[in-house]
PDB file of C-alpha atoms in Angstrom:
ATOM      1  CA  UNK A   1       7.728   7.131  30.818  1.00 42.00           C
ATOM      2  CA  UNK A   2      10.777   5.858  32.692  1.00 40.00           C
ATOM      3  CA  UNK A   3      11.725   3.763  29.665  1.00 46.00           C
ATOM      4  CA  UNK A   4      11.372   6.806  27.428  1.00 44.00           C
ATOM      5  CA  UNK A   5      13.713   8.842  29.600  1.00 38.00           C
ATOM      6  CA  UNK A   6      16.329   6.074  29.714  1.00 43.00           C
ATOM      7  CA  UNK A   7      16.191   5.536  25.971  1.00 45.00           C
ATOM      8  CA  UNK A   8      16.345   9.255  25.251  1.00 42.00           C
ATOM      9  CA  UNK A   9      19.450   9.613  27.390  1.00 36.00           C
ATOM     10  CA  UNK A  10      21.136   6.705  25.659  1.00 45.00           C
ATOM     11  CA  UNK A  11      20.333   8.031  22.225  1.00 43.00           C
ATOM     12  CA  UNK A  12      21.544  11.521  23.043  1.00 35.00           C
ATOM     13  CA  UNK A  13      24.841  10.091  24.248  1.00 35.00           C
ATOM     14  CA  UNK A  14      25.069   8.241  20.966  1.00 41.00           C
ATOM     15  CA  UNK A  15      24.465  11.475  19.061  1.00 40.00           C
ATOM     16  CA  UNK A  16      27.329  13.145  20.892  1.00 37.00           C
ATOM     17  CA  UNK A  17      29.643  10.439  19.621  1.00 34.00           C
ATOM     18  CA  UNK A  18      28.844  11.720  16.147  1.00 33.00           C
ATOM     19  CA  UNK A  19      29.928  15.168  17.314  1.00 34.00           C
ATOM     20  CA  UNK A  20      26.508  16.749  16.851  1.00 33.00           C
ATOM     21  CA  UNK A  21      25.534  19.600  19.123  1.00 31.00           C
ATOM     22  CA  UNK A  22      22.612  18.842  21.423  1.00 31.00           C
ATOM     23  CA  UNK A  23      21.413  22.395  20.860  1.00 33.00           C
ATOM     24  CA  UNK A  24      20.203  21.307  17.419  1.00 34.00           C
ATOM     25  CA  UNK A  25      17.698  18.771  18.782  1.00 32.00           C
ATOM     26  CA  UNK A  26      14.700  21.042  18.492  1.00 33.00           C
ATOM     27  CA  UNK A  27      14.929  21.318  14.704  1.00 33.00           C
ATOM     28  CA  UNK A  28      14.365  17.602  14.183  1.00 37.00           C
ATOM     29  CA  UNK A  29      11.262  16.924  16.262  1.00 41.00           C
ATOM     30  CA  UNK A  30       8.791  14.753  14.395  1.00 43.00           C
ATOM     31  CA  UNK A  31       5.342  16.209  13.850  1.00 48.00           C
ATOM     32  CA  UNK A  32       2.504  14.029  15.044  1.00 49.00           C
ATOM     33  CA  UNK A  33      -0.544  16.148  14.213  1.00 51.00           C
ATOM     34  CA  UNK A  34      -1.205  14.277  10.968  1.00 61.00           C
ATOM     35  CA  UNK A  35      -1.827  10.747  12.226  1.00 66.00           C
ATOM     36  CA  UNK A  36      -4.033   8.407  10.217  1.00 71.00           C
ATOM     37  CA  UNK A  37      -5.103   4.852  11.004  1.00 73.00           C
ATOM     38  CA  UNK A  38      -4.664   2.736   7.884  1.00 70.00           C
ATOM     39  CA  UNK A  39      -6.923  -0.310   7.638  1.00 68.00           C
ATOM     40  CA  UNK A  40      -6.319  -1.372   4.027  1.00 72.00           C
ATOM     41  CA  UNK A  41      -3.271  -2.715   2.188  1.00 76.00           C
ATOM     42  CA  UNK A  42      -2.297   0.527   0.499  1.00 78.00           C
ATOM     43  CA  UNK A  43       0.201   1.397   3.252  1.00 83.00           C
ATOM     44  CA  UNK A  44       0.776  -1.796   5.226  1.00 85.00           C
ATOM     45  CA  UNK A  45       1.168  -5.066   3.344  1.00 86.00           C
ATOM     46  CA  UNK A  46       1.215  -8.583   4.727  1.00 86.00           C
ATOM     47  CA  UNK A  47       4.743 -10.006   4.953  1.00 83.00           C
ATOM     48  CA  UNK A  48       5.469 -12.486   2.198  1.00 73.00           C
ATOM     49  CA  UNK A  49       6.565 -16.009   2.871  1.00 59.00           C
ATOM     50  CA  UNK A  50       9.089 -15.629   0.087  1.00 54.00           C
ATOM     51  CA  UNK A  51      11.784 -13.020   0.841  1.00 52.00           C
ATOM     52  CA  UNK A  52      11.361  -9.874  -1.223  1.00 49.00           C
ATOM     53  CA  UNK A  53      15.009  -9.934  -2.239  1.00 49.00           C
ATOM     54  CA  UNK A  54      14.278 -13.037  -4.372  1.00 53.00           C
ATOM     55  CA  UNK A  55      11.671 -11.178  -6.405  1.00 53.00           C
ATOM     56  CA  UNK A  56      12.183  -9.097  -9.507  1.00 65.00           C
ATOM     57  CA  UNK A  57      10.536  -6.072  -7.911  1.00 75.00           C
ATOM     58  CA  UNK A  58      13.192  -5.664  -5.203  1.00 84.00           C
ATOM     59  CA  UNK A  59      14.236  -2.017  -5.136  1.00 88.00           C
ATOM     60  CA  UNK A  60      17.631  -0.769  -4.079  1.00 93.00           C
ATOM     61  CA  UNK A  61      17.930   0.979  -0.744  1.00 90.00           C
ATOM     62  CA  UNK A  62      20.658   2.926   0.997  1.00 88.00           C
ATOM     63  CA  UNK A  63      23.701   0.852   1.999  1.00 91.00           C
ATOM     64  CA  UNK A  64      22.915  -1.850  -0.577  1.00 94.00           C
ATOM     65  CA  UNK A  65      26.055  -2.887  -2.467  1.00 95.00           C
ATOM     66  CA  UNK A  66      26.063  -4.033  -6.093  1.00 95.00           C
ATOM     67  CA  UNK A  67      28.561  -5.402  -8.607  1.00 93.00           C
ATOM     68  CA  UNK A  68      28.482  -4.375 -12.272  1.00 90.00           C
ATOM     69  CA  UNK A  69      29.759  -6.629 -15.050  1.00 87.00           C
ATOM     70  CA  UNK A  70      30.182  -5.660 -18.697  1.00 79.00           C
ATOM     71  CA  UNK A  71      29.320  -8.562 -20.997  1.00 75.00           C
ATOM     72  CA  UNK A  72      31.061  -9.203 -24.325  1.00 68.00           C
ATOM     73  CA  UNK A  73      34.666  -8.513 -23.399  1.00 62.00           C
ATOM     74  CA  UNK A  74      37.215 -11.387 -23.445  1.00 56.00           C
ATOM     75  CA  UNK A  75      38.257 -10.938 -19.833  1.00 57.00           C
ATOM     76  CA  UNK A  76      35.182  -9.150 -18.631  1.00 57.00           C
ATOM     77  CA  UNK A  77      35.116  -5.643 -17.236  1.00 64.00           C
ATOM     78  CA  UNK A  78      33.662  -5.192 -13.773  1.00 72.00           C
ATOM     79  CA  UNK A  79      33.012  -2.458 -11.264  1.00 84.00           C
ATOM     80  CA  UNK A  80      32.718  -4.039  -7.841  1.00 88.00           C
ATOM     81  CA  UNK A  81      31.469  -2.957  -4.428  1.00 92.00           C
ATOM     82  CA  UNK A  82      29.338  -0.015  -5.511  1.00 94.00           C
ATOM     83  CA  UNK A  83      27.387   1.078  -2.438  1.00 95.00           C
ATOM     84  CA  UNK A  84      24.239   3.192  -2.421  1.00 95.00           C
ATOM     85  CA  UNK A  85      24.866   6.047  -0.012  1.00 93.00           C
ATOM     86  CA  UNK A  86      22.568   7.523   2.600  1.00 86.00           C
ATOM     87  CA  UNK A  87      21.522  10.135   0.011  1.00 90.00           C
ATOM     88  CA  UNK A  88      20.487   7.399  -2.423  1.00 92.00           C
ATOM     89  CA  UNK A  89      23.429   8.069  -4.722  1.00 96.00           C
ATOM     90  CA  UNK A  90      26.161   5.683  -5.901  1.00 95.00           C
ATOM     91  CA  UNK A  91      29.512   6.916  -7.209  1.00 93.00           C
ATOM     92  CA  UNK A  92      30.814   5.290 -10.389  1.00 90.00           C
ATOM     93  CA  UNK A  93      34.017   5.851 -12.363  1.00 85.00           C
ATOM     94  CA  UNK A  94      33.661   8.460 -15.123  1.00 84.00           C
ATOM     95  CA  UNK A  95      29.952   9.063 -14.542  1.00 86.00           C
ATOM     96  CA  UNK A  96      30.170  10.381 -11.004  1.00 89.00           C
ATOM     97  CA  UNK A  97      27.105  10.126  -8.754  1.00 94.00           C
ATOM     98  CA  UNK A  98      24.023   8.290 -10.000  1.00 95.00           C
ATOM     99  CA  UNK A  99      20.800   8.044  -8.024  1.00 96.00           C
ATOM    100  CA  UNK A 100      20.002   4.344  -7.628  1.00 96.00           C
ATOM    101  CA  UNK A 101      17.812   4.203  -4.530  1.00 93.00           C
ATOM    102  CA  UNK A 102      14.310   3.010  -5.365  1.00 90.00           C
ATOM    103  CA  UNK A 103      15.310   1.384  -8.664  1.00 94.00           C
ATOM    104  CA  UNK A 104      14.965  -2.297  -9.496  1.00 93.00           C
ATOM    105  CA  UNK A 105      18.150  -4.060 -10.600  1.00 93.00           C
ATOM    106  CA  UNK A 106      16.967  -3.933 -14.212  1.00 93.00           C
ATOM    107  CA  UNK A 107      16.270  -0.205 -13.958  1.00 95.00           C
ATOM    108  CA  UNK A 108      19.664   0.378 -12.336  1.00 95.00           C
ATOM    109  CA  UNK A 109      21.347  -1.646 -15.096  1.00 93.00           C
ATOM    110  CA  UNK A 110      19.676   0.387 -17.841  1.00 94.00           C
ATOM    111  CA  UNK A 111      20.552   3.704 -16.193  1.00 95.00           C
ATOM    112  CA  UNK A 112      24.183   2.755 -15.562  1.00 92.00           C
ATOM    113  CA  UNK A 113      24.523   1.392 -19.101  1.00 90.00           C
ATOM    114  CA  UNK A 114      23.193   4.647 -20.555  1.00 91.00           C
ATOM    115  CA  UNK A 115      25.574   6.759 -18.497  1.00 90.00           C
ATOM    116  CA  UNK A 116      28.665   4.609 -19.135  1.00 85.00           C
ATOM    117  CA  UNK A 117      27.864   4.395 -22.844  1.00 85.00           C
ATOM    118  CA  UNK A 118      28.705   8.086 -23.075  1.00 87.00           C
ATOM    119  CA  UNK A 119      32.334   7.072 -22.468  1.00 82.00           C
ATOM    120  CA  UNK A 120      32.591   3.444 -23.672  1.00 77.00           C
ATOM    121  CA  UNK A 121      31.002   1.228 -26.261  1.00 79.00           C
ATOM    122  CA  UNK A 122      29.387  -1.393 -24.042  1.00 74.00           C
ATOM    123  CA  UNK A 123      27.411  -4.224 -25.611  1.00 75.00           C
ATOM    124  CA  UNK A 124      25.640  -5.237 -22.399  1.00 83.00           C
ATOM    125  CA  UNK A 125      25.752  -4.813 -18.623  1.00 86.00           C
ATOM    126  CA  UNK A 126      24.612  -7.008 -15.779  1.00 89.00           C
ATOM    127  CA  UNK A 127      24.007  -5.748 -12.253  1.00 91.00           C
ATOM    128  CA  UNK A 128      24.235  -8.154  -9.307  1.00 90.00           C
ATOM    129  CA  UNK A 129      23.468  -7.761  -5.631  1.00 91.00           C
ATOM    130  CA  UNK A 130      26.602  -8.014  -3.496  1.00 92.00           C
ATOM    131  CA  UNK A 131      25.034  -7.335  -0.111  1.00 92.00           C
ATOM    132  CA  UNK A 132      21.950  -5.773   1.419  1.00 91.00           C
ATOM    133  CA  UNK A 133      22.185  -2.783   3.705  1.00 89.00           C
ATOM    134  CA  UNK A 134      20.660  -2.949   7.186  1.00 85.00           C
ATOM    135  CA  UNK A 135      17.193  -1.579   7.787  1.00 89.00           C
ATOM    136  CA  UNK A 136      16.544   0.274  11.035  1.00 89.00           C
ATOM    137  CA  UNK A 137      13.352  -0.409  12.978  1.00 93.00           C
ATOM    138  CA  UNK A 138      12.541   1.289  16.292  1.00 91.00           C
ATOM    139  CA  UNK A 139      10.856  -1.135  18.722  1.00 93.00           C
ATOM    140  CA  UNK A 140       9.554   0.645  21.813  1.00 89.00           C
ATOM    141  CA  UNK A 141       7.254   0.199  24.759  1.00 90.00           C
ATOM    142  CA  UNK A 142       6.800  -3.043  26.667  1.00 93.00           C
ATOM    143  CA  UNK A 143       9.495  -5.258  25.169  1.00 95.00           C
ATOM    144  CA  UNK A 144      12.495  -6.711  26.968  1.00 96.00           C
ATOM    145  CA  UNK A 145      15.145  -4.835  24.967  1.00 95.00           C
ATOM    146  CA  UNK A 146      13.659  -1.667  23.413  1.00 93.00           C
ATOM    147  CA  UNK A 147      15.633   0.430  20.972  1.00 91.00           C
ATOM    148  CA  UNK A 148      16.687   0.783  17.366  1.00 91.00           C
ATOM    149  CA  UNK A 149      17.222  -2.583  15.688  1.00 93.00           C
ATOM    150  CA  UNK A 150      19.208  -3.340  12.550  1.00 92.00           C
ATOM    151  CA  UNK A 151      17.092  -5.773  10.564  1.00 91.00           C
ATOM    152  CA  UNK A 152      18.177  -7.933   7.652  1.00 86.00           C
ATOM    153  CA  UNK A 153      16.198  -7.772   4.426  1.00 84.00           C
ATOM    154  CA  UNK A 154      14.823 -11.281   5.043  1.00 83.00           C
ATOM    155  CA  UNK A 155      13.456 -10.344   8.471  1.00 87.00           C
ATOM    156  CA  UNK A 156      11.505  -7.199   7.704  1.00 90.00           C
ATOM    157  CA  UNK A 157       8.283  -8.126   9.462  1.00 94.00           C
ATOM    158  CA  UNK A 158       6.605  -7.280  12.774  1.00 96.00           C
ATOM    159  CA  UNK A 159       7.175 -10.669  14.386  1.00 95.00           C
ATOM    160  CA  UNK A 160      10.929 -10.646  13.634  1.00 95.00           C
ATOM    161  CA  UNK A 161      11.299  -7.056  14.858  1.00 96.00           C
ATOM    162  CA  UNK A 162       9.568  -7.763  18.179  1.00 97.00           C
ATOM    163  CA  UNK A 163      11.692 -10.904  18.563  1.00 96.00           C
ATOM    164  CA  UNK A 164      14.853  -8.829  17.959  1.00 95.00           C
ATOM    165  CA  UNK A 165      13.786  -6.697  20.942  1.00 96.00           C
ATOM    166  CA  UNK A 166      13.625  -9.736  23.221  1.00 96.00           C
ATOM    167  CA  UNK A 167       9.890 -10.270  22.782  1.00 96.00           C
ATOM    168  CA  UNK A 168       6.944  -8.742  24.628  1.00 95.00           C
ATOM    169  CA  UNK A 169       7.551  -8.379  28.371  1.00 95.00           C
ATOM    170  CA  UNK A 170       5.126  -9.503  31.087  1.00 93.00           C
ATOM    171  CA  UNK A 171       3.229  -6.188  30.957  1.00 93.00           C
ATOM    172  CA  UNK A 172       2.971  -5.876  27.201  1.00 92.00           C
ATOM    173  CA  UNK A 173      -0.252  -6.433  25.251  1.00 93.00           C
ATOM    174  CA  UNK A 174       0.673  -8.418  22.155  1.00 94.00           C
ATOM    175  CA  UNK A 175      -2.915  -8.119  20.877  1.00 93.00           C
ATOM    176  CA  UNK A 176      -2.670  -4.334  20.560  1.00 92.00           C
ATOM    177  CA  UNK A 177       0.770  -3.666  19.048  1.00 94.00           C
ATOM    178  CA  UNK A 178       0.926  -0.409  17.085  1.00 91.00           C
ATOM    179  CA  UNK A 179       2.878  -0.107  13.827  1.00 93.00           C
ATOM    180  CA  UNK A 180       3.678   3.460  12.729  1.00 90.00           C
ATOM    181  CA  UNK A 181       5.086   4.619   9.395  1.00 89.00           C
ATOM    182  CA  UNK A 182       5.793   8.157   8.231  1.00 83.00           C
ATOM    183  CA  UNK A 183       5.188   9.018   4.573  1.00 81.00           C
ATOM    184  CA  UNK A 184       5.468  12.600   3.305  1.00 79.00           C
ATOM    185  CA  UNK A 185       4.870  14.082   6.742  1.00 76.00           C
ATOM    186  CA  UNK A 186       1.850  11.905   7.560  1.00 81.00           C
ATOM    187  CA  UNK A 187       1.993   9.202  10.239  1.00 82.00           C
ATOM    188  CA  UNK A 188       0.085   6.051   9.361  1.00 87.00           C
ATOM    189  CA  UNK A 189      -0.695   3.461  12.021  1.00 87.00           C
ATOM    190  CA  UNK A 190      -2.069  -0.075  12.132  1.00 90.00           C
ATOM    191  CA  UNK A 191      -2.941  -2.193  15.172  1.00 92.00           C
ATOM    192  CA  UNK A 192      -1.333  -5.644  15.057  1.00 93.00           C
ATOM    193  CA  UNK A 193      -2.627  -8.686  16.939  1.00 95.00           C
ATOM    194  CA  UNK A 194       0.643 -10.591  17.182  1.00 95.00           C
ATOM    195  CA  UNK A 195      -0.977 -13.070  19.542  1.00 94.00           C
ATOM    196  CA  UNK A 196      -3.275 -14.179  16.700  1.00 95.00           C
ATOM    197  CA  UNK A 197      -0.284 -14.618  14.385  1.00 93.00           C
ATOM    198  CA  UNK A 198       1.617 -16.790  16.872  1.00 92.00           C
ATOM    199  CA  UNK A 199      -1.249 -18.874  18.239  1.00 93.00           C
ATOM    200  CA  UNK A 200      -3.727 -18.971  15.349  1.00 91.00           C
ATOM    201  CA  UNK A 201      -1.317 -18.578  12.421  1.00 90.00           C
ATOM    202  CA  UNK A 202      -3.213 -15.525  11.188  1.00 91.00           C
ATOM    203  CA  UNK A 203      -0.703 -14.378   8.552  1.00 91.00           C
ATOM    204  CA  UNK A 204      -2.551 -11.084   8.029  1.00 90.00           C
ATOM    205  CA  UNK A 205      -1.244  -9.915  11.415  1.00 92.00           C
ATOM    206  CA  UNK A 206       2.423 -10.132  10.415  1.00 93.00           C
ATOM    207  CA  UNK A 207       2.976  -6.944   8.412  1.00 93.00           C
ATOM    208  CA  UNK A 208       5.924  -6.268   6.135  1.00 91.00           C
ATOM    209  CA  UNK A 209       8.159  -3.478   7.473  1.00 92.00           C
ATOM    210  CA  UNK A 210      10.036  -0.650   5.816  1.00 89.00           C
ATOM    211  CA  UNK A 211      13.191   1.111   6.916  1.00 88.00           C
ATOM    212  CA  UNK A 212      12.329   3.664   9.616  1.00 87.00           C
ATOM    213  CA  UNK A 213       9.135   2.000  10.850  1.00 92.00           C
ATOM    214  CA  UNK A 214       8.212   2.229  14.530  1.00 91.00           C
ATOM    215  CA  UNK A 215       6.655  -0.573  16.581  1.00 94.00           C
ATOM    216  CA  UNK A 216       5.037   0.237  19.925  1.00 92.00           C
ATOM    217  CA  UNK A 217       3.970  -2.467  22.391  1.00 93.00           C
ATOM    218  CA  UNK A 218       1.507  -0.978  24.917  1.00 91.00           C
ATOM    219  CA  UNK A 219       0.691  -2.156  28.435  1.00 89.00           C
ATOM    220  CA  UNK A 220      -3.054  -1.854  27.890  1.00 80.00           C
ATOM    221  CA  UNK A 221      -5.630  -2.138  25.140  1.00 73.00           C
ATOM    222  CA  UNK A 222      -6.184   1.619  25.105  1.00 77.00           C
ATOM    223  CA  UNK A 223      -3.462   3.577  23.322  1.00 74.00           C
ATOM    224  CA  UNK A 224      -3.453   7.375  23.489  1.00 72.00           C
ATOM    225  CA  UNK A 225      -1.364   8.460  20.525  1.00 70.00           C
ATOM    226  CA  UNK A 226      -0.247  11.840  21.868  1.00 68.00           C
ATOM    227  CA  UNK A 227       0.804  10.437  25.248  1.00 70.00           C
ATOM    228  CA  UNK A 228       1.985   6.918  24.507  1.00 71.00           C
ATOM    229  CA  UNK A 229       3.561   7.146  21.066  1.00 71.00           C
ATOM    230  CA  UNK A 230       4.378  10.787  20.268  1.00 71.00           C
ATOM    231  CA  UNK A 231       7.333  11.037  22.724  1.00 69.00           C
ATOM    232  CA  UNK A 232       9.041   8.062  21.079  1.00 66.00           C
ATOM    233  CA  UNK A 233       8.454   9.463  17.601  1.00 69.00           C
ATOM    234  CA  UNK A 234      10.039  12.759  18.614  1.00 68.00           C
ATOM    235  CA  UNK A 235      13.117  10.983  19.962  1.00 65.00           C
ATOM    236  CA  UNK A 236      13.424   8.761  16.921  1.00 66.00           C
ATOM    237  CA  UNK A 237      12.875  11.611  14.456  1.00 66.00           C
ATOM    238  CA  UNK A 238      15.612  13.571  16.179  1.00 63.00           C
ATOM    239  CA  UNK A 239      17.991  10.626  16.078  1.00 61.00           C
ATOM    240  CA  UNK A 240      17.487   9.958  12.363  1.00 64.00           C
ATOM    241  CA  UNK A 241      17.780  13.621  11.432  1.00 61.00           C
ATOM    242  CA  UNK A 242      20.995  14.213  13.368  1.00 55.00           C
ATOM    243  CA  UNK A 243      22.716  11.011  12.284  1.00 57.00           C
ATOM    244  CA  UNK A 244      21.288  11.220   8.725  1.00 60.00           C
ATOM    245  CA  UNK A 245      20.657   7.504   9.082  1.00 60.00           C
TER     246      UNK A 245
END
């Protein structure tokens, strides 16, 4: 609990930098009543050896930046450095805000082409990735450097996230790591045996992460959700709500 108190203090100081009143903290507390252990692949998928960003199904997320090129013009017409905002919207000339978060590059291209075609006769558009926005993962519990970690798109897996927090400390139980994800108000969890991944190369234990995931490294094999994990979720939920990040 000492680590929780220290982290909470640090995060609250960070919130004050944003100019947010501490009095508003109560409105953002995460609800932990609906907690479900997920044992199949419907929620948690095994991390791929091939980075997701190289696959056609990559979907745009907040802070991703794209370039747009119109094909068929002698000198080319481009719109560069279009960034998806925290609200999932991107602002384009003439069309205004367009919601791009969650779309593949092909879907984004088709939508942008349709909107721009209301103003110009465009034979074809291409959409390219310029840069990938950071994903935030909260690594807590018995690691050497707990806290919120900015993860690159190529490192969105449990092993990389724990490594970014300095690894498991001498009290941590790497066989009982808890991964928590919130979807539509429900908290889903999965126990990860990271020891099996490292020593036995059990790839099924290295789960692919999503922005906002929480990783908890306990100091024993018995994890009591309401006591061990809920306080961290409340802190993290407050942080994300107040910083809109």
